[in-house]
Coordinates of C-alpha atoms in Angstrom, one line a residue:
Chain C
M1 CA -33.7 -12.1 -34.5
L2 CA -32.3 -8.7 -33.4
K3 CA -31.2 -6.2 -36.0
D4 CA -28.3 -3.7 -36.2
R5 CA -25.7 -5.9 -34.3
T6 CA -22.2 -4.7 -34.4
H7 CA -18.8 -6.5 -34.3
G8 CA -19.3 -9.1 -37.1
G9 CA -22.8 -9.8 -36.3
V10 CA -22.7 -10.3 -32.5
I11 CA -23.1 -8.2 -29.4
Y12 CA -20.0 -8.9 -27.3
F13 CA -20.6 -8.4 -23.5
D14 CA -17.8 -10.7 -22.4
N15 CA -15.2 -8.0 -21.9
A16 CA -14.3 -8.9 -18.3
A17 CA -13.0 -12.3 -19.6
T18 CA -11.3 -10.4 -22.5
S19 CA -12.0 -7.2 -24.5
F20 CA -13.4 -7.5 -28.0
P21 CA -13.1 -5.9 -30.5
K22 CA -9.6 -4.3 -30.1
P23 CA -8.9 -0.9 -31.5
Q24 CA -7.7 -1.3 -35.2
C25 CA -4.2 0.1 -34.2
V26 CA -3.8 -2.8 -31.8
T27 CA -4.2 -5.4 -34.8
D28 CA -2.1 -3.2 -36.9
A29 CA 0.7 -3.3 -34.3
V30 CA 0.8 -7.1 -34.0
I31 CA 0.7 -7.4 -37.8
R32 CA 3.6 -4.9 -38.1
Y33 CA 5.8 -6.8 -35.6
M34 CA 5.0 -10.2 -37.3
T35 CA 5.7 -8.9 -40.9
Q36 CA 8.2 -6.3 -40.6
I37 CA 10.3 -6.7 -37.2
G38 CA 10.2 -10.1 -36.3
A39 CA 13.5 -10.4 -34.4
N40 CA 14.2 -11.4 -30.7
P41 CA 14.7 -8.3 -28.4
G42 CA 18.1 -8.1 -26.6
R43 CA 19.7 -11.1 -28.1
S44 CA 21.5 -9.6 -30.9
G45 CA 22.9 -6.3 -32.2
H46 CA 21.4 -6.1 -35.7
K47 CA 18.7 -3.4 -36.7
M48 CA 15.7 -5.7 -36.4
A49 CA 16.8 -6.9 -32.8
I50 CA 17.2 -3.3 -31.7
E51 CA 13.7 -2.4 -33.1
A52 CA 12.2 -5.3 -31.2
G53 CA 14.1 -4.1 -28.0
Q54 CA 12.5 -0.6 -28.6
I55 CA 9.0 -2.1 -28.8
V56 CA 9.5 -3.7 -25.4
Y57 CA 11.0 -0.6 -23.9
K58 CA 8.2 1.7 -25.2
T59 CA 5.5 -0.7 -23.9
R60 CA 7.2 -0.7 -20.4
K61 CA 7.3 3.1 -20.5
S62 CA 3.6 3.4 -21.5
I63 CA 2.7 1.0 -18.7
A64 CA 4.8 2.9 -16.1
T65 CA 3.1 6.2 -17.3
L66 CA -0.3 4.6 -16.8
F67 CA 0.4 3.7 -13.0
G68 CA 2.5 6.7 -12.3
L69 CA 5.7 4.8 -12.0
R70 CA 8.9 6.7 -12.6
N71 CA 11.3 3.7 -13.6
P72 CA 10.2 1.7 -16.6
M73 CA 12.4 -1.1 -15.6
H74 CA 10.1 -1.8 -12.6
V75 CA 7.5 -3.1 -15.2
I76 CA 7.9 -6.8 -15.6
F77 CA 6.1 -8.5 -18.4
T78 CA 4.4 -11.8 -17.8
S79 CA 2.0 -13.8 -20.0
N80 CA -1.2 -12.6 -17.9
A81 CA -2.1 -11.3 -14.7
T82 CA -2.3 -14.8 -13.1
E83 CA 1.5 -15.3 -13.7
A84 CA 2.2 -12.0 -12.2
L85 CA 0.1 -12.8 -9.0
N86 CA 1.9 -16.1 -8.9
L87 CA 5.2 -14.3 -9.0
A88 CA 4.3 -11.7 -6.5
I89 CA 2.8 -14.1 -4.0
K90 CA 5.3 -17.0 -4.3
G91 CA 8.0 -14.6 -4.7
V92 CA 7.4 -12.6 -1.5
L93 CA 5.9 -15.3 1.0
E94 CA 8.4 -17.5 3.0
K95 CA 8.1 -20.3 5.5
G96 CA 6.4 -19.0 8.6
D97 CA 4.8 -16.0 7.1
H98 CA 1.2 -14.9 7.5
A99 CA -0.8 -13.3 4.7
V100 CA -4.2 -11.5 4.6
T101 CA -6.6 -11.5 1.6
S102 CA -10.3 -11.2 1.0
S103 CA -13.3 -13.3 0.1
M104 CA -13.6 -11.5 -3.2
E105 CA -10.4 -12.8 -4.8
H106 CA -10.0 -14.4 -8.1
N107 CA -8.6 -18.0 -8.1
S108 CA -5.3 -16.5 -9.5
T109 CA -4.7 -15.1 -6.0
I110 CA -6.5 -17.6 -3.8
R111 CA -5.2 -20.6 -5.4
P112 CA -1.5 -19.9 -4.9
L113 CA -2.3 -18.8 -1.3
H114 CA -4.3 -21.8 -0.5
E115 CA -1.5 -24.1 -1.9
M116 CA 1.1 -22.3 0.3
E117 CA -1.3 -22.7 3.2
K118 CA -1.9 -26.4 2.5
D119 CA 1.7 -27.3 2.3
G120 CA 2.5 -25.4 5.6
T121 CA 4.5 -22.6 4.2
I122 CA 2.2 -19.8 5.4
S123 CA -0.9 -19.2 7.6
L124 CA -3.7 -17.2 5.8
S125 CA -6.6 -15.1 6.9
I126 CA -9.4 -14.5 4.5
I127 CA -11.3 -11.3 5.3
Q128 CA -15.2 -11.4 4.5
A129 CA -16.6 -8.7 2.4
D130 CA -20.2 -7.5 2.7
K131 CA -22.9 -8.6 0.4
T132 CA -22.1 -5.8 -1.9
G133 CA -18.6 -7.1 -2.2
I134 CA -16.9 -4.2 -0.4
L135 CA -14.3 -4.7 2.3
D136 CA -14.1 -3.0 5.5
P137 CA -10.3 -1.8 5.9
Q138 CA -10.6 -1.9 9.7
K139 CA -11.3 -5.7 9.4
I140 CA -8.1 -6.2 7.6
R141 CA -6.2 -4.1 10.2
R142 CA -7.5 -6.3 12.8
A143 CA -6.3 -9.5 11.1
I144 CA -2.7 -8.3 11.0
T145 CA -0.3 -10.3 13.3
T146 CA 3.3 -10.0 14.0
K147 CA 4.0 -12.4 11.3
T148 CA 1.8 -10.7 8.6
K149 CA 4.2 -10.2 5.6
A150 CA 1.7 -9.3 2.8
I151 CA -1.8 -8.2 2.1
I152 CA -3.3 -9.2 -1.3
I153 CA -6.4 -7.5 -2.4
N154 CA -8.5 -7.5 -5.7
H155 CA -8.9 -4.1 -6.8
A156 CA -12.2 -4.5 -8.9
S157 CA -14.2 -7.6 -8.7
N158 CA -14.5 -9.8 -11.8
V159 CA -17.9 -11.0 -10.6
I160 CA -19.8 -7.8 -9.6
G161 CA -17.6 -4.9 -10.7
C162 CA -17.3 -3.3 -7.2
I163 CA -14.0 -1.3 -6.5
Q164 CA -12.1 -1.8 -3.2
P165 CA -10.8 1.3 -1.0
I166 CA -7.2 0.2 -1.9
R167 CA -5.5 3.5 -0.9
E168 CA -6.9 3.0 2.6
I169 CA -6.0 -0.5 2.9
G170 CA -2.5 0.5 1.4
K171 CA -2.1 3.0 4.0
I172 CA -2.8 0.4 6.8
C173 CA 0.1 -1.7 5.1
R174 CA 2.4 1.2 5.0
E175 CA 1.8 1.9 8.7
S176 CA 2.4 -1.8 9.6
G177 CA 5.4 -2.4 7.2
I178 CA 3.5 -5.0 5.4
I179 CA 3.8 -5.5 1.5
F180 CA 0.6 -4.5 -0.4
I181 CA 0.0 -6.6 -3.4
V182 CA -3.0 -5.5 -5.6
D183 CA -4.8 -7.5 -8.3
C184 CA -5.6 -5.0 -11.0
A185 CA -6.6 -7.5 -13.7
Q186 CA -10.0 -5.8 -14.0
S187 CA -9.2 -2.3 -13.1
A188 CA -6.1 -1.5 -15.2
G189 CA -7.2 1.0 -17.9
V190 CA -10.6 1.4 -16.4
V191 CA -10.0 2.9 -12.8
P192 CA -7.2 5.5 -12.4
I193 CA -4.3 4.0 -10.4
D194 CA -1.3 5.7 -9.0
I195 CA 1.0 3.2 -7.6
D196 CA 2.4 5.8 -5.0
R197 CA -0.8 7.6 -4.0
D198 CA -2.6 4.3 -3.7
N199 CA 0.1 3.0 -1.5
I200 CA 0.8 -0.1 -3.7
D201 CA 4.1 -2.0 -3.5
I202 CA 3.3 -4.6 -6.2
L203 CA 0.4 -4.7 -8.7
A204 CA -0.5 -7.2 -11.3
F205 CA -2.2 -6.1 -14.5
A206 CA -3.9 -8.1 -17.6
G207 CA -2.9 -6.5 -20.9
H208 CA -5.9 -8.0 -22.7
K209 CA -8.9 -6.5 -20.8
G210 CA -9.1 -2.8 -20.0
L211 CA -5.9 -2.1 -21.9
Y212 CA -7.1 -3.6 -25.0
G213 CA -4.0 -5.6 -26.0
P214 CA -3.9 -9.2 -27.2
T215 CA -4.3 -12.2 -24.9
G216 CA -1.1 -13.5 -23.5
T217 CA 0.0 -10.1 -22.2
G218 CA 0.2 -8.8 -18.7
G219 CA 2.6 -7.9 -16.0
M220 CA 3.9 -7.2 -12.6
V221 CA 4.6 -3.6 -11.7
I222 CA 7.0 -2.8 -8.5
S223 CA 6.7 0.7 -7.0
D224 CA 9.8 2.8 -7.4
G225 CA 10.7 2.6 -3.7
F226 CA 10.2 -1.1 -3.1
D227 CA 13.3 -3.4 -2.7
F228 CA 12.6 -5.8 -5.5
K229 CA 15.1 -8.1 -4.1
R230 CA 12.5 -9.2 -1.5
I231 CA 10.8 -10.9 -4.5
K232 CA 12.3 -14.3 -5.7
P233 CA 12.1 -15.1 -9.3
L234 CA 9.5 -17.6 -10.5
K235 CA 11.4 -18.4 -13.6
Y236 CA 15.2 -18.7 -14.2
G237 CA 16.8 -18.7 -17.6
G238 CA 18.3 -16.8 -20.6
T239 CA 18.1 -12.9 -20.4
G240 CA 20.6 -11.9 -23.0
S241 CA 22.6 -10.4 -20.1
F242 CA 25.6 -11.7 -18.3
S243 CA 25.5 -14.7 -20.7
D244 CA 29.0 -15.7 -19.4
K245 CA 27.5 -16.5 -15.9
I246 CA 25.2 -19.2 -14.7
E247 CA 23.6 -17.0 -12.0
Q248 CA 20.4 -15.1 -12.6
P249 CA 21.0 -11.5 -13.0
D250 CA 19.9 -9.5 -10.0
F251 CA 18.8 -6.3 -11.6
L252 CA 15.4 -5.4 -13.2
P253 CA 13.7 -6.3 -15.4
D254 CA 16.2 -9.2 -16.2
R255 CA 15.9 -10.7 -12.6
F256 CA 12.2 -11.8 -13.5
E257 CA 12.1 -11.9 -17.4
S258 CA 13.7 -15.1 -18.5
G259 CA 13.0 -16.5 -22.0
T260 CA 11.9 -14.6 -25.1
L261 CA 9.0 -12.2 -24.6
N262 CA 5.7 -12.0 -26.5
V263 CA 6.8 -9.1 -28.5
A264 CA 4.0 -9.3 -31.2
G265 CA 1.6 -9.1 -28.0
L266 CA 3.5 -6.2 -26.5
N267 CA 3.5 -4.2 -29.6
G268 CA -0.3 -4.7 -29.6
L269 CA -0.5 -3.9 -25.8
L270 CA 1.8 -0.6 -26.7
A271 CA -1.0 0.4 -29.0
G272 CA -3.8 -0.3 -26.6
S273 CA -2.2 1.3 -23.7
K274 CA -1.7 4.5 -25.8
Y275 CA -5.0 4.4 -27.2
I276 CA -6.8 4.5 -24.0
Q277 CA -4.5 7.0 -22.4
K278 CA -5.0 9.4 -25.4
R279 CA -8.9 9.0 -25.2
E280 CA -10.6 12.3 -24.3
G281 CA -11.2 12.6 -20.7
G282 CA -8.5 9.8 -20.0
I283 CA -9.1 7.0 -17.6
E284 CA -11.5 9.0 -15.4
R285 CA -13.9 9.3 -18.5
I286 CA -13.7 5.5 -19.1
L287 CA -14.8 4.8 -15.6
E288 CA -17.6 7.3 -16.0
H289 CA -18.9 5.8 -19.2
K290 CA -18.7 2.3 -18.0
T291 CA -20.7 3.2 -14.7
E292 CA -23.2 5.0 -17.0
L293 CA -23.6 2.0 -19.0
Q294 CA -24.0 -0.3 -15.9
N295 CA -26.6 2.0 -14.5
Y296 CA -28.5 2.2 -17.8
F297 CA -28.5 -1.7 -18.1
I298 CA -29.7 -2.2 -14.6
Q299 CA -32.4 0.5 -14.8
K300 CA -33.7 -0.9 -18.1
A301 CA -33.6 -4.5 -17.0
E302 CA -35.2 -4.0 -13.7
T303 CA -38.0 -2.3 -15.5
F304 CA -38.7 -4.7 -18.4
V305 CA -37.2 -8.1 -17.5
K306 CA -39.4 -10.4 -15.4
D307 CA -37.7 -12.0 -12.4
F308 CA -34.5 -10.1 -13.0
Y309 CA -32.3 -10.0 -10.0
C310 CA -29.0 -7.9 -10.0
Y311 CA -26.1 -8.4 -7.6
S312 CA -24.1 -5.4 -8.8
S313 CA -24.9 -2.0 -7.3
S314 CA -25.9 0.9 -9.4
Q315 CA -25.2 3.1 -6.4
L316 CA -21.4 2.8 -6.5
P317 CA -18.6 3.5 -9.2
S318 CA -18.1 0.4 -11.2
T319 CA -16.1 -1.4 -13.8
S320 CA -19.4 -2.4 -15.4
V321 CA -19.0 -6.0 -14.7
I322 CA -22.5 -7.0 -13.8
A323 CA -23.7 -10.2 -12.1
F324 CA -27.4 -11.0 -12.5
K325 CA -29.9 -13.6 -13.3
I326 CA -33.5 -14.3 -14.3
N327 CA -34.9 -16.2 -11.4
S328 CA -37.0 -18.5 -13.4
Y329 CA -34.1 -19.7 -15.6
S330 CA -30.9 -21.4 -14.9
V331 CA -27.8 -19.1 -15.8
S332 CA -26.6 -21.7 -18.2
E333 CA -29.8 -21.9 -20.1
T334 CA -30.1 -18.0 -20.4
T335 CA -26.5 -17.7 -21.7
Q336 CA -27.0 -20.3 -24.2
I337 CA -30.3 -18.7 -25.4
L338 CA -28.7 -15.3 -25.6
S339 CA -25.7 -16.8 -27.7
D340 CA -27.7 -19.1 -30.0
R341 CA -30.8 -17.1 -30.5
Y342 CA -29.8 -13.3 -30.1
G343 CA -25.9 -13.4 -30.9
I344 CA -25.2 -11.8 -27.4
M345 CA -21.9 -13.1 -25.8
S346 CA -22.0 -13.2 -22.0
R347 CA -20.6 -15.5 -19.4
Q348 CA -22.1 -17.8 -16.8
G349 CA -21.1 -19.7 -13.7
L350 CA -18.5 -18.8 -11.0
H351 CA -16.1 -16.8 -13.0
C352 CA -13.2 -18.5 -11.4
S353 CA -14.3 -16.8 -8.1
P354 CA -16.0 -19.2 -5.8
L355 CA -15.3 -17.2 -2.7
A356 CA -16.8 -14.1 -4.3
H357 CA -19.9 -15.9 -5.3
K358 CA -20.2 -17.3 -1.7
T359 CA -19.9 -13.7 -0.4
I360 CA -22.9 -12.5 -2.6
G361 CA -24.9 -15.6 -2.0
T362 CA -24.8 -17.2 -5.4
F363 CA -22.6 -20.3 -4.9
P364 CA -22.7 -22.9 -6.4
E365 CA -24.9 -22.0 -9.4
G366 CA -23.2 -18.7 -10.1
T367 CA -24.8 -15.8 -12.2
L368 CA -24.8 -14.4 -15.7
R369 CA -22.2 -11.7 -16.3
F370 CA -22.2 -8.8 -18.7
G371 CA -18.9 -6.9 -19.0
F372 CA -19.1 -3.7 -21.1
S373 CA -16.2 -2.0 -23.0
I374 CA -15.4 1.4 -24.3
F375 CA -17.1 0.4 -27.6
N376 CA -20.4 -0.9 -26.2
K377 CA -23.3 1.5 -26.9
K378 CA -26.6 2.0 -25.1
E379 CA -28.4 0.7 -28.3
E380 CA -26.7 -2.7 -27.7
I381 CA -28.0 -2.7 -24.1
D382 CA -31.5 -2.0 -25.4
L383 CA -31.2 -4.9 -27.7
A384 CA -29.9 -7.1 -24.9
V385 CA -32.8 -6.0 -22.5
Q386 CA -35.2 -6.8 -25.2
A387 CA -33.7 -10.3 -25.6
L388 CA -33.8 -10.8 -21.8
K389 CA -37.4 -9.7 -21.7
S390 CA -38.2 -12.2 -24.3
V391 CA -36.4 -15.0 -22.4
S392 CA -38.0 -13.9 -19.1
E393 CA -41.5 -14.2 -20.6
G394 CA -40.7 -17.7 -22.1
K395 CA -40.7 -16.5 -25.6
R396 CA -38.7 -18.2 -28.4
T397 CA -38.5 -15.3 -30.8
Chain T
M1 CA 35.9 10.8 -32.1
K2 CA 33.3 8.4 -30.9
A3 CA 32.7 6.7 -27.5
V4 CA 30.5 3.7 -26.6
I5 CA 28.5 3.1 -23.4
L6 CA 28.4 -0.4 -22.4
F7 CA 25.4 -1.9 -20.3
H8 CA 24.9 -5.1 -18.5
S9 CA 21.4 -5.3 -20.1
T10 CA 20.1 -4.5 -23.4
N11 CA 17.0 -3.1 -21.6
H12 CA 19.2 -0.7 -20.1
A13 CA 20.9 0.3 -23.3
I14 CA 17.5 1.1 -25.0
W15 CA 16.3 3.1 -21.8
A16 CA 19.7 5.2 -21.9
E17 CA 19.2 5.8 -25.6
D18 CA 15.8 7.3 -25.0
E19 CA 16.8 9.4 -22.1
L20 CA 20.0 10.6 -23.9
K21 CA 17.9 11.6 -27.0
S22 CA 15.4 13.3 -24.8
N23 CA 18.2 15.4 -23.5
N24 CA 19.5 16.2 -27.1
I25 CA 22.5 13.9 -27.1
V26 CA 23.3 12.6 -30.5
C27 CA 23.4 8.7 -30.1
K28 CA 23.0 5.5 -32.0
M29 CA 22.4 1.9 -30.9
I30 CA 25.2 -0.3 -32.5
S31 CA 26.5 -3.9 -31.9
V32 CA 29.1 -4.2 -29.1
P33 CA 32.4 -4.0 -30.5
R34 CA 34.0 -7.6 -29.9
H35 CA 37.3 -6.1 -28.5
L36 CA 35.3 -4.5 -25.7
S37 CA 33.1 -7.2 -24.6
S38 CA 32.1 -10.8 -25.2
D39 CA 28.4 -9.8 -24.9
C40 CA 26.4 -10.2 -27.9
G41 CA 24.0 -7.4 -27.5
Y42 CA 24.1 -3.8 -28.4
C43 CA 25.5 -0.5 -26.8
V44 CA 24.9 3.3 -27.2
Q45 CA 27.4 5.2 -29.4
I46 CA 28.0 8.9 -28.7
D47 CA 30.4 11.7 -29.6
T48 CA 33.3 11.7 -27.1
E49 CA 32.7 15.3 -26.2
D50 CA 29.3 14.3 -24.7
K51 CA 30.9 11.7 -22.3
E52 CA 30.4 13.9 -19.2
K53 CA 26.9 15.1 -20.0
A54 CA 25.8 11.6 -20.8
T55 CA 27.3 10.2 -17.7
D56 CA 25.2 12.9 -15.6
I57 CA 22.1 12.0 -17.5
L58 CA 22.5 8.2 -16.8
N59 CA 23.3 8.8 -13.1
T60 CA 20.3 11.3 -12.7
N61 CA 18.1 8.5 -14.0
K62 CA 19.8 5.9 -12.2
I63 CA 20.5 3.9 -15.4
E64 CA 23.2 1.3 -14.4
F65 CA 25.9 1.0 -17.1
E66 CA 29.1 -1.0 -17.1
K67 CA 31.5 1.5 -18.7
I68 CA 32.1 4.2 -21.2
E69 CA 35.0 3.5 -23.7
T70 CA 36.5 5.8 -26.3
L71 CA 36.8 4.1 -29.7

């Protein structure tokens, strides 16, 4: 058995699914709301309701700052990035429209698009990335037709961690008057993003991965200059505004935020968002740190682990989401051994991204995946490499 | 003398409070007085003498508000 484990006796490398542990301030913030504030934001005028409303506002403002947005009302909270992507995709695309996406998308993008294609609402072009997962913006340009309304691209792969040239793709969208929707589920809090400079119209983010908030948090961010009335709401209902009317309000954020928000989660997200933005070196340093960890792992594993094969590149900046396998073992078997015998948490399979696995040549079996967080250390990677070495040599230590 | 700024959304009321305080306007969130609106949320109370300056700040930040009423 391995010694010196952290985080309650385990080594947690499943941060691409959700980050763990969370900073203590995140847990404290959730507890503070649950024990001291508790009220419904925007539904009454008492002191506790106002404080709950202030939490939601401060979280909006912190997320706006993170993405270089001026108007905090353009931050719309959803339960996760999947809901935000569904809202953006279904809200923007209409009968007869054409959409362009890529072979690196998560099912949160490809499934709503595929459903809309299947029921005859839209036509869809899926642009093939190369084996390293990177898209050629010129291929995207060539797929544009007179009916193309939106281009939807995954910023950082949840399978191999590669980062797409979104600024360049966004420029093509700007030049062609096409709406650019970016899935930032894996990149928010890891890769610096500026909604204006990166030419993004709408982005979706997860609150519980690189922003270290609780699960059940995420959102859609609309650029300051984008006409938000081009997006139809996904949900209709109570907003605490214009309660005398049965029409949905047409201003932000109420247009898209019906029903009581997850304020406990948002207070945690606020703490997480502030935590990473205040870290020395900011988001740039987080990306450097993750790239260092990724390269360290790949180099060590390639040296010591028999039959190790890695699909993520050590030559490019990365969100430290690493797809690999030990060729002599099935990925499910390796994951199980890592968890049961060594207390190392990883994820195996297709990671909800069948097209990405087809792109890198690992469909249908999939791969193992490690995803490092800001809290992971080289010592933990050393222990994991030692465990993988034992597995690859068939040892049952 | 006090005045209140009424908003269509409590989201905007809280945003306004933040911007007004950042610009050194003394303000307070209070329940919307029933004689002014049937809405059940909150509004921002300011000193009447700050009405003009507050209006400028709200307009500069493009914060939509319904009206300003002197109490």
